[in-house]
XYZ file of C-alpha atoms in Angstrom:
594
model
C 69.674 67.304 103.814
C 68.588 69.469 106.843
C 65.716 71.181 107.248
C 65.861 74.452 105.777
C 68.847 73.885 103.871
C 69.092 76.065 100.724
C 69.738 74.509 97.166
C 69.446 75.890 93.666
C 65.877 76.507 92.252
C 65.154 77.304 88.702
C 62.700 79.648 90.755
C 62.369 81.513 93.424
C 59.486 80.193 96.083
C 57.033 83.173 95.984
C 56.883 84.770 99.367
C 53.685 87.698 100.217
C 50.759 88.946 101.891
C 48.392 89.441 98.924
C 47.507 86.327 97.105
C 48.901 83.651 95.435
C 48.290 81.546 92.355
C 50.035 78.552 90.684
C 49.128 76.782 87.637
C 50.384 75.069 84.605
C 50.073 77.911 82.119
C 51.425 81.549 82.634
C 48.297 82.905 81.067
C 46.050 81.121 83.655
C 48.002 81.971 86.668
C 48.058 85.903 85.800
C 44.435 85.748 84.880
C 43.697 84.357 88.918
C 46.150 87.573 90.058
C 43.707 89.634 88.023
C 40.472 88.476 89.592
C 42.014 88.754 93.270
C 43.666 92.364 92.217
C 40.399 93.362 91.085
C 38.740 92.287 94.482
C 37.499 88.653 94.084
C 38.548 86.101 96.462
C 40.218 82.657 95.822
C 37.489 80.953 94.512
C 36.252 83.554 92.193
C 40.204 83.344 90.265
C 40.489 79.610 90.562
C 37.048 79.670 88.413
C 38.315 82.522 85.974
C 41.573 80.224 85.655
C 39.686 77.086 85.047
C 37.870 78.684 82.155
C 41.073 80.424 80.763
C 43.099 77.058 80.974
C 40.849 75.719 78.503
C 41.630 78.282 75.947
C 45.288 78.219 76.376
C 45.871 74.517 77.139
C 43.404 72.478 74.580
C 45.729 69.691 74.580
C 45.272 69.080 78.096
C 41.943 69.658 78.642
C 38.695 71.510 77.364
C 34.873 72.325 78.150
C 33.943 68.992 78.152
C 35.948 67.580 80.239
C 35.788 67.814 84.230
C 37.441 68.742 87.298
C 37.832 68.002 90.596
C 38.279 70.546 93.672
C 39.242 70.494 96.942
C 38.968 74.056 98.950
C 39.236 75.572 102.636
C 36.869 78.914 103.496
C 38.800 80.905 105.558
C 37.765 80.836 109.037
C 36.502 77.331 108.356
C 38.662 73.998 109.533
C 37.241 71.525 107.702
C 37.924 71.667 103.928
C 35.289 70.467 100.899
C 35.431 68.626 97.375
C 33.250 69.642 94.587
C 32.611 66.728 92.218
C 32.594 68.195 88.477
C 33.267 64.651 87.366
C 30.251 63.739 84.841
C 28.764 60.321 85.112
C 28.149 57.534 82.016
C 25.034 58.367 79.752
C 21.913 56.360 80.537
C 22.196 54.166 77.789
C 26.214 53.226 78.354
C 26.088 49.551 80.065
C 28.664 46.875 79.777
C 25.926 44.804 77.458
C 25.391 47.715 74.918
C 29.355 48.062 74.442
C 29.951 44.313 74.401
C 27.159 43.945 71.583
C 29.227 45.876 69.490
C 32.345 43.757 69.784
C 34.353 45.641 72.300
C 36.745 44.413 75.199
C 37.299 48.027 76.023
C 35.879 51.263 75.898
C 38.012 53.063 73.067
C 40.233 56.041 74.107
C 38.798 58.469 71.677
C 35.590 59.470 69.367
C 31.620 59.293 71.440
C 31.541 56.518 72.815
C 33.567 57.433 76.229
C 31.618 60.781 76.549
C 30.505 61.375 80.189
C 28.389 64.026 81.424
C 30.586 66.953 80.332
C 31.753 67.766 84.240
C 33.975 70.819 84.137
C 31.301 73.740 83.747
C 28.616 72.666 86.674
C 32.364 71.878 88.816
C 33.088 75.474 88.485
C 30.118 76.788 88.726
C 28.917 75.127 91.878
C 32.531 76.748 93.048
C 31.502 79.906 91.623
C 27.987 79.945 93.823
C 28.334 78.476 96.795
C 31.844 79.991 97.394
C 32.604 83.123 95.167
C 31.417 86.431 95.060
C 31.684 87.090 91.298
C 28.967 86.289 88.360
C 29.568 84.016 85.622
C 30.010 86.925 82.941
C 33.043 87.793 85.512
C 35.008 85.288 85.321
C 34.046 84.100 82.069
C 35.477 87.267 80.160
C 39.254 86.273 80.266
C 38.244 82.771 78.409
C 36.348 84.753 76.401
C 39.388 87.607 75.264
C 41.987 85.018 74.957
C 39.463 82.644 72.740
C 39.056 85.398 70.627
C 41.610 87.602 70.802
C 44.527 84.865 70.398
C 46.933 83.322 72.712
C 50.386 82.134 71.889
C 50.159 78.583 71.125
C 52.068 76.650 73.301
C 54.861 73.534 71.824
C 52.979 71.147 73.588
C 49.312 71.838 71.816
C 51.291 72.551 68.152
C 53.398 69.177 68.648
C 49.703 67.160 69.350
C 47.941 68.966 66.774
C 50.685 68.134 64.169
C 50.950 64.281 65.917
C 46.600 63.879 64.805
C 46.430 65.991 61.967
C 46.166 62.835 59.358
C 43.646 61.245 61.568
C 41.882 64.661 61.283
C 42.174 65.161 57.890
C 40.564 61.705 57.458
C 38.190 60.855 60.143
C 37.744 63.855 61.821
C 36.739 67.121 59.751
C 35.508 69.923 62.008
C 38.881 69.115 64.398
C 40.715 69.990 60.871
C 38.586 72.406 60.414
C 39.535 74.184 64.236
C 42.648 73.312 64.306
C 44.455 72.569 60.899
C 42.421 75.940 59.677
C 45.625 77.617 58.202
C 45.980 73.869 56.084
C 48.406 72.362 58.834
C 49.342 72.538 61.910
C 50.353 75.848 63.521
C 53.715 77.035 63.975
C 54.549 77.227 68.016
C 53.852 80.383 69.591
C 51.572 81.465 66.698
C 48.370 83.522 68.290
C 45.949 81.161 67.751
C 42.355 82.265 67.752
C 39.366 79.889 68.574
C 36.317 82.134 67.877
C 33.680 79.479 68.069
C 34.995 78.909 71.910
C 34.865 82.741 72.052
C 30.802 82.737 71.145
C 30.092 80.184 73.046
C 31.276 81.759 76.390
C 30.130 84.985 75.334
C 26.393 83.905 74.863
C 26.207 81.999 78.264
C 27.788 85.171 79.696
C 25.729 87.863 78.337
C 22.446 85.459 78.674
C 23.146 85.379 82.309
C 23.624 88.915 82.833
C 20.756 89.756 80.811
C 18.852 86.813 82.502
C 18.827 88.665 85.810
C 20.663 91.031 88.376
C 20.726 88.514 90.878
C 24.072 86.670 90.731
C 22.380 83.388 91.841
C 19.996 83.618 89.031
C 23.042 84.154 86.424
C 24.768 80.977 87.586
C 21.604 79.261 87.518
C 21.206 80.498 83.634
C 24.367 79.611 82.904
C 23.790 76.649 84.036
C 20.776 76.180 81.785
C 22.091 77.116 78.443
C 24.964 74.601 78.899
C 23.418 71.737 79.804
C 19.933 72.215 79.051
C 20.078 75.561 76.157
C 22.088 75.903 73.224
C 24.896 73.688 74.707
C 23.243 70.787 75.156
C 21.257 71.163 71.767
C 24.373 70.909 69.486
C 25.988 68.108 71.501
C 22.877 66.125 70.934
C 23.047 66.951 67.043
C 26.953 65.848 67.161
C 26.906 62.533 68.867
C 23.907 60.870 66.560
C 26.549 61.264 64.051
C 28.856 58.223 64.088
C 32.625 59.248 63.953
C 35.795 56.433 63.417
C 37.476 55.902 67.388
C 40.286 53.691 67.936
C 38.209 50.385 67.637
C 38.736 51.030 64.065
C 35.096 51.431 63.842
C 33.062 54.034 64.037
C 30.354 54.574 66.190
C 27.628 57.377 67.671
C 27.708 58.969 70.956
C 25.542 57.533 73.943
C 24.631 60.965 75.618
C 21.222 62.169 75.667
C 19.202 65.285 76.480
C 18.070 63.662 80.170
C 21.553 62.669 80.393
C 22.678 66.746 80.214
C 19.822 68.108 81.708
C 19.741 65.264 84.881
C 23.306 65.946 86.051
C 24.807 68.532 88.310
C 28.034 68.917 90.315
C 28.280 67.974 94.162
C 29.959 69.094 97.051
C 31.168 66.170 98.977
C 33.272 64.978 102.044
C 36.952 64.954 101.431
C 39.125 61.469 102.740
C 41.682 62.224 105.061
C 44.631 61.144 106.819
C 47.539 62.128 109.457
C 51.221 61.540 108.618
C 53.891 63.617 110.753
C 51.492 65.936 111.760
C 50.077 66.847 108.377
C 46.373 66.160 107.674
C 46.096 65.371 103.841
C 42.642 65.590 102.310
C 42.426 63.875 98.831
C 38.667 63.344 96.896
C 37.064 60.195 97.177
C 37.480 56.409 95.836
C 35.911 58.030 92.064
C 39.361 59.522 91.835
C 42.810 57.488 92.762
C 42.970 60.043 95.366
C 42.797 57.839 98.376
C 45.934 56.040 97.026
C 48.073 59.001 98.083
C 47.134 58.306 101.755
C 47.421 54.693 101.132
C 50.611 55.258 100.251
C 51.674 57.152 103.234
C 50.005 54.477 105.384
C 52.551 52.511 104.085
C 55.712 54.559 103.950
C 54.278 55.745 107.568
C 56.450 52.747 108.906
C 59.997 53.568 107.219
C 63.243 55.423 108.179
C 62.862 57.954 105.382
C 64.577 60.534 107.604
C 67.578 58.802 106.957
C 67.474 58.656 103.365
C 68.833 60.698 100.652
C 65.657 62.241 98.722
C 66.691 60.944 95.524
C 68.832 57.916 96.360
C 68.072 54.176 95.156
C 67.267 53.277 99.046
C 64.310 55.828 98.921
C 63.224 55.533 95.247
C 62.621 51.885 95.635
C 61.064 51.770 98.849
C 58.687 54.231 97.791
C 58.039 52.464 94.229
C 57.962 49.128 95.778
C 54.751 50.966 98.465
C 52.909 52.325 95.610
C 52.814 48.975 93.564
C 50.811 47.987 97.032
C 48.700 50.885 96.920
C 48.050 50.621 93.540
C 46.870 47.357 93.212
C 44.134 47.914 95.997
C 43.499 51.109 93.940
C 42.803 48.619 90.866
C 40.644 45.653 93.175
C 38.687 47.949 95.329
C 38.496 52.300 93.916
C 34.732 53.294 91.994
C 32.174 55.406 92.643
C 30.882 54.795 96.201
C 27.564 55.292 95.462
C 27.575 52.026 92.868
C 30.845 50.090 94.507
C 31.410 49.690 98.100
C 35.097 50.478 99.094
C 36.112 49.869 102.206
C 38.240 53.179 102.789
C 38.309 52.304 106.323
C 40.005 49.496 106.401
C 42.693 50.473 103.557
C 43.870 53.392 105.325
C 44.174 51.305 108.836
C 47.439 51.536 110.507
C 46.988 47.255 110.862
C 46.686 46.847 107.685
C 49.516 48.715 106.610
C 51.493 46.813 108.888
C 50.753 43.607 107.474
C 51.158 44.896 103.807
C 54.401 46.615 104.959
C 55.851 43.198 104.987
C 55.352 42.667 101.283
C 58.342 45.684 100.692
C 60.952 43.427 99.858
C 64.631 44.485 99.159
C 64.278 43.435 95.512
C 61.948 45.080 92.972
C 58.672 42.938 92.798
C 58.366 42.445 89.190
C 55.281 39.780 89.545
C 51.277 40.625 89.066
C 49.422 42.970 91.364
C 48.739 42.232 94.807
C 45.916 43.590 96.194
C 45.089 42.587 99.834
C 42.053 41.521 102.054
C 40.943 44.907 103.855
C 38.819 43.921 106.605
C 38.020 40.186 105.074
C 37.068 42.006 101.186
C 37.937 39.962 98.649
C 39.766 41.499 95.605
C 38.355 41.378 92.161
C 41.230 42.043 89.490
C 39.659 42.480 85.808
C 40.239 39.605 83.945
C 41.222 40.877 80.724
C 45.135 41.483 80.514
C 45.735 44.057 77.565
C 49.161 43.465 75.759
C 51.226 46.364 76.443
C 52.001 47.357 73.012
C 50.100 50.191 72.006
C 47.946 49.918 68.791
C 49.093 51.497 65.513
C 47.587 54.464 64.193
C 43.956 54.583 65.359
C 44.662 57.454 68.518
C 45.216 56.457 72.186
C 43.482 57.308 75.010
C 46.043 59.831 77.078
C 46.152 62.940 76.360
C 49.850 63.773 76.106
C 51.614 62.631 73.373
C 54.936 64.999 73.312
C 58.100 64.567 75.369
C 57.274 66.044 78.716
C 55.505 63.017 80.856
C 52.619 65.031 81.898
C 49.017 65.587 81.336
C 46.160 67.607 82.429
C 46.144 71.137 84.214
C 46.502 72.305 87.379
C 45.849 75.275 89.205
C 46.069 76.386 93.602
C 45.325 79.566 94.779
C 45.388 81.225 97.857
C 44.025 85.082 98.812
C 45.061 87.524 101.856
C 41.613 85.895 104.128
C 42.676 82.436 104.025
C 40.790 80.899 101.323
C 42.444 78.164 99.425
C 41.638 76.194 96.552
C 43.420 73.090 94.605
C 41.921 71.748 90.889
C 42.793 69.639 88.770
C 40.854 70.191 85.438
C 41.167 67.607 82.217
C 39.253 65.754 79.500
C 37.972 67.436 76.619
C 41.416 67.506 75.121
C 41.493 68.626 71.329
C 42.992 65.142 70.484
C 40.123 63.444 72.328
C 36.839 63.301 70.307
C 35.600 65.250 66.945
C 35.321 69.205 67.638
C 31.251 70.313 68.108
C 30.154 72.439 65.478
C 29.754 75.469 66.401
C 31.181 75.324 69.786
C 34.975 75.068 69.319
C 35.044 72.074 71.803
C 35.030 68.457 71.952
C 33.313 66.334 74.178
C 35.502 64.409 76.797
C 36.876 60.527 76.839
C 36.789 59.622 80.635
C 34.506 56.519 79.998
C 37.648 54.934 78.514
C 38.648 53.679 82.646
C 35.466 51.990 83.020
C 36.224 48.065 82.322
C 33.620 46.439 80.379
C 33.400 43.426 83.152
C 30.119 42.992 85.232
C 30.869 42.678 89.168
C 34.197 45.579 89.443
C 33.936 48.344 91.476
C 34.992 50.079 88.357
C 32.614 48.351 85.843
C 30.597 50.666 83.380
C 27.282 51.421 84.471
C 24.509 54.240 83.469
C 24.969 57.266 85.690
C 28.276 56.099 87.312
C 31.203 58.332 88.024
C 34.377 56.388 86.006
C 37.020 55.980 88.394
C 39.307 58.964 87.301
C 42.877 59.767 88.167
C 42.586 63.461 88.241
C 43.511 64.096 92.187
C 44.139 67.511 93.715
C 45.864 68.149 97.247
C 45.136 69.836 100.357
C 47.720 69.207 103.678
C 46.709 70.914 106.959
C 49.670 71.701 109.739
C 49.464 73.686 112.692
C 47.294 76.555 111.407
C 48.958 76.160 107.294
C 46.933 75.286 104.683
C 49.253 74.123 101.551
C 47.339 73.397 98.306
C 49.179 71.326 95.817
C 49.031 68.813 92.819
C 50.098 68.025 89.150
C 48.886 66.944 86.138
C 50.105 63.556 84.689
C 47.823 60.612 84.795
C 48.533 57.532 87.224
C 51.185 59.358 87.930
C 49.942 61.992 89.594
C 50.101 60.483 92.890
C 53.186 59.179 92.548
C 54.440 63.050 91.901
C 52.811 64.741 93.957
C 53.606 62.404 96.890
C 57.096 62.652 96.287
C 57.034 66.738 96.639
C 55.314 65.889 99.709
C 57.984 63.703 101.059
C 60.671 66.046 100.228
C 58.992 68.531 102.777
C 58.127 66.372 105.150
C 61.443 64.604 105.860
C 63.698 66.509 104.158
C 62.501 70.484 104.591
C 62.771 71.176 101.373
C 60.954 74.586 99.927
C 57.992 74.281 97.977
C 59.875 75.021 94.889
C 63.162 73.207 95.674
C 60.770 69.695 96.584
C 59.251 70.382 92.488
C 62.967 71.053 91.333
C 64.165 67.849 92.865
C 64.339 65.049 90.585
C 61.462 62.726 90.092
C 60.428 59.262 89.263
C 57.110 57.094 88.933
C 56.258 53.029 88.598
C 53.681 51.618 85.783
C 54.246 48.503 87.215
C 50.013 48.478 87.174
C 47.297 48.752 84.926
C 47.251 51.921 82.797
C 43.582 53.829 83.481
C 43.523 54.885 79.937
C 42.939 53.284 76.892
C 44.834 50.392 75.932
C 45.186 49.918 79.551
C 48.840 48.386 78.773
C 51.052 47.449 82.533
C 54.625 47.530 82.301
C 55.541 45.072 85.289
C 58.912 46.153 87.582
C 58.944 49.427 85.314
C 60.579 52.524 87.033
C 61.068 55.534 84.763
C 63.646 58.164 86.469
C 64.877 61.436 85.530
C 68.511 61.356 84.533
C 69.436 63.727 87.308
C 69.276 60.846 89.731
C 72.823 60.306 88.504
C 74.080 57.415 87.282
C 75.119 55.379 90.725
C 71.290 55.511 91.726
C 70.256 53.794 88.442
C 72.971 51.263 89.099
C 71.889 50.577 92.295
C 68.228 50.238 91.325
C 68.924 48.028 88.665
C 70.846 45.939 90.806
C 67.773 45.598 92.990
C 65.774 44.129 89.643
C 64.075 47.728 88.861
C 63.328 47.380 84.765
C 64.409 51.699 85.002
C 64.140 53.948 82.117
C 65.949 56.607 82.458
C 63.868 60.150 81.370
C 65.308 63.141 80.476
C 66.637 65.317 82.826
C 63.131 67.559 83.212
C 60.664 65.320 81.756
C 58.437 63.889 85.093
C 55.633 65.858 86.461
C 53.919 70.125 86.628
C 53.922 70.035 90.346
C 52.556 73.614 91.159
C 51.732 74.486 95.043
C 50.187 77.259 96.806
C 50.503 78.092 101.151
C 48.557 80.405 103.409
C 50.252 80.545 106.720
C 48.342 81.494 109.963
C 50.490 84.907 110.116
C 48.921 86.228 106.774
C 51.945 84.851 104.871
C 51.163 83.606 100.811
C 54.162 81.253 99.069
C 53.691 79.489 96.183
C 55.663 77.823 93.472
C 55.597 76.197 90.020
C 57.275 73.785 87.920
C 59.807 74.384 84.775
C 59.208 71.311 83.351
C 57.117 72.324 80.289
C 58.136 75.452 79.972
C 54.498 77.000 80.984
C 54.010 76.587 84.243
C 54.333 79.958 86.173
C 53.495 81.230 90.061
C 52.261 84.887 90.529
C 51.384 86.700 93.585
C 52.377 89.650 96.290
């Protein structure tokens, strides 16, 4: 396909001068349009459409949950991360959890509560890089909590997939979300007016707190993780709620715990493929697996092959069951694990795993390597694939659409650019607080409850998450970019990447295209079930691809045709030109801007 070529789009790509925003709910993205119409810059709407995603999107994510950003100040060449990714509670070690009988952290219920991330994440964002105060961008959460959005099929389809485990286990989630006696009808306005109060007080505490915007955040700051916040998460989790152990058991979080955590602003990992620097967030996240992955594809023809055709899809499947595998021996938080980053994204050793691609599908267990002489440490426990029965699972989406999470990139007129990708807290997740309209998060659940891994649980550790935004650097263009959707969001987002890289696609033709992902490796949720050789496709492959792949030893699945991935993407160009784009899979996705 040559470069600019034009195709069919479901979409136009969004072309202007303004500002730009992308993200996986049409509600969110407008909101961002509203802050940058009204005079805030990039940072100030990604906040305002963090906080508004967790009104409209519950299923996906929430207030507890957390978020990891990567942004560029305009002016400025180097880009940063902020961590909003909330470490294990003081009292969460791999002895405590094996004392109660447990191989794994379950996938729901308190005991895989982190640090609730998401709030500090935004408003470290908020302060160091926005102009706005926290009532500011918190009063679009607060109209839609309490004025009522239009539930979307996704959150009705989950709410109606847990209501019996609610009804049973679970009474103030029934009492949130099953208020009219069931589940709501799609598209009802749904109205969550405990969420409402709960902005509204940190929001009109900061204001009255001070006139010094500084001082706000700072208050806001307080009441959630030291005020009111913090007080009725403490009363929630020393009350023992059923989890998918089949037990039930108390929360580990404590007052120290809330009060002793804040969000950082961190370093971003980087690497340089065709002239594109890529910045992903550190070895906490699987972000460093996306350049691993273009280490590896670094040394193949994929000029010469079709975008979607069986000599592509398995070359690039067959590299990220390579990059994956490291991601499983070595990823963790660097300040417990030592990951030698260095050495994995080394053009020598990419040439010496490059040798490992193989015309036939590897169907066999993982194979990390040695980067410069580490040994690899697999966990030894082997969880059978098959899910359990009836006692909740640990990711979040449960409906037809292979996706997860939110999204959100914005750009403004000066050249700021942002990329999140917000999660955890997700309705289905944990018992709604009292009071609060929330639910504390489940990222604990990727820990492995093994001494000696660079992903073993530990007090104040960062679990090793898969939520990964993008940011890709070319002569003077800063493209934001990412998806929602688990392991898979690497696998995604890369291919979108790909597509414009060797095959000069538009941002919104490279989402269009059809996708496909591996879970040849270790699930990072609960019950951490691997389907070896495993390559689920979208239909619109066609037919003679999924021949051909079979024919190679691929176990495919063959997805609907608009089932894989939210992509959503957002450019600034040097000449003061905005694009952006969004995803129709989902059906909620939207990209704004002028």
């Amino acid at each position: 396909m040559a470069t600019g070529s034009r195709t069919f789009t479901t979409r136009p790509e969004l072309v202007g001068s303004f500002g730009m925003v992308a993200s996986t709910h049409w509600l969110a993205s407008q909101t961002g349009m509203a802050v940058l119409e009204r005079g805030g810059n990039a940072f100030d709407a990604a906040v305002a459409v963090g906080f508004v995603l967790q009104v409209v999107e519950p299923e996906m994510n929430g207030p507890g949950g957390e978020v990891p950003i990567i942004g560029r100040r305009a002016g400025e060449d180097h880009p940063f991360v902020v961590c909003g990714q909330g470490t294990a509670p003081a009292a969460a070690d791999v002895a405590t959890l094996r004392g109660m009988g447990l191989d794994l952290i379950p996938g729901n219920g308190l005991l895989p509560a982190c640090v609730p991330g998401a709030f500090d994440g935004w408003m470290t964002l908020l302060q160091r890089y926005g102009t706005l105060g926290p009532a500011d961008v918190l009063s679009y959460a607060v109209d839609y909590a309490g004025g009522g959005f239009p539930l979307g099929v996704s959150a009705v389809n989950t709410i109606g997939d847990v209501a019996p485990w609610f009804d049973e286990h679970w009474p103030s989630s029934a009492r949130l979300w099953l208020a009219g006696g069931g589940p709501p009808a799609s598209g009802t306005r749904f109205v969550n007016p405990e969420l409402a109060a709960t902005y509204r007080r940190i929001a009109d505490g900061a204001s009255a707190a001070s006139a010094d915007r500084d001082e706000q955040i700072d208050h806001a700051r307080r009441s959630f993780y030291e005020g009111f916040v913090a007080e009725a998460i403490l009363t929630h989790v020393d009350r023992a709620f059923m989890d998918a152990s089949g037990r039930a058991h108390r929360g580990l979080l404590s007052g120290a715990d809330l009060a002793g955590w804040r969000a950082s602003v961190e370093e971003p990992v980087t690497y340089t493929y065709r002239g594109h620097t890529v910045a992903k967030v550190g070895p906490w996240s699987q972000g460093p697996v996306f350049l691993q992955q273009l280490s590896l594809l670094s040394g193949f023809d994929l000029d010469g092959m079709h975008p979607w055709g069986p000599e592509l899809v398995h070359t690039v499947a067959e590299c990220a069951k390579l990059a994956f595998a490291d991601r499983e021996a070595f990823y963790g938080d660097p300040d417990f694990a030592d990951v030698p980053l260095e050495h994995l994204l080394s053009p020598e050793y990419a040439a010496g795993r490059r040798g490992l691609v193989g015309h036939t599908a590897d169907l066999g267990d993982l194979r990390p390597g040695r980067p410069g002489r580490h040994e690899p440490r697999l966990p030894a426990l082997r969880p059978d694939p098959e899910l359990p029965s009836g006692r909740g699972l640990g990711e979040p989406t449960l409906g037809p659409v292979k996706g997860d999470t939110c999204h959100l990139d914005v750009v403004d007129r000066h050249g700021n650019v942002v990329s999140a990708t917000p999660s955890g807290g997700w309705l289905h997740g944990s018992p709604a607080i009292p009071g609060l309209g929330f639910c504390l998060g489940t990222r604990a659940q990727m820990f492995w409850l093994e001494d000696g891994l660079p992903n073993s649980l530990a007090p104040g550790k960062r679990p090793r998450t898969t939520l990964t935004p993008s940011m890709a650097f070319r002569d003077g263009e800063v493209i934001a970019f990412g998806t929602p959707g688990g392991d898979q969001q690497d696998q995604w987002s890369l291919l979108w990447f790909l597509r414009r890289v060797h095959h000069g696609l538009d941002m919104q033709a490279a989402i269009d295209a059809p996708a496909w992902h591996s879970t040849h490796f270790t699930s990072s949720f609960y019950p951490r079930a691997a389907h070896p050789g495993r390559l689920h496709v979208e239909a619109r492959v066609g037919e003679r691809a999924v021949r051909a792949l079979r024919e190679r030893g691929h176990d495919v699945v063959v997805e609907g045709d608009w089932t894989l991935g939210r992509m959503s993407a957002a450019a600034h160009a040097p000449d003061g030109t905005v694009r952006a784009a969004a995803n129709p899979r989902g059906m909620q996705g939207y990209a704004v801007g002028r």
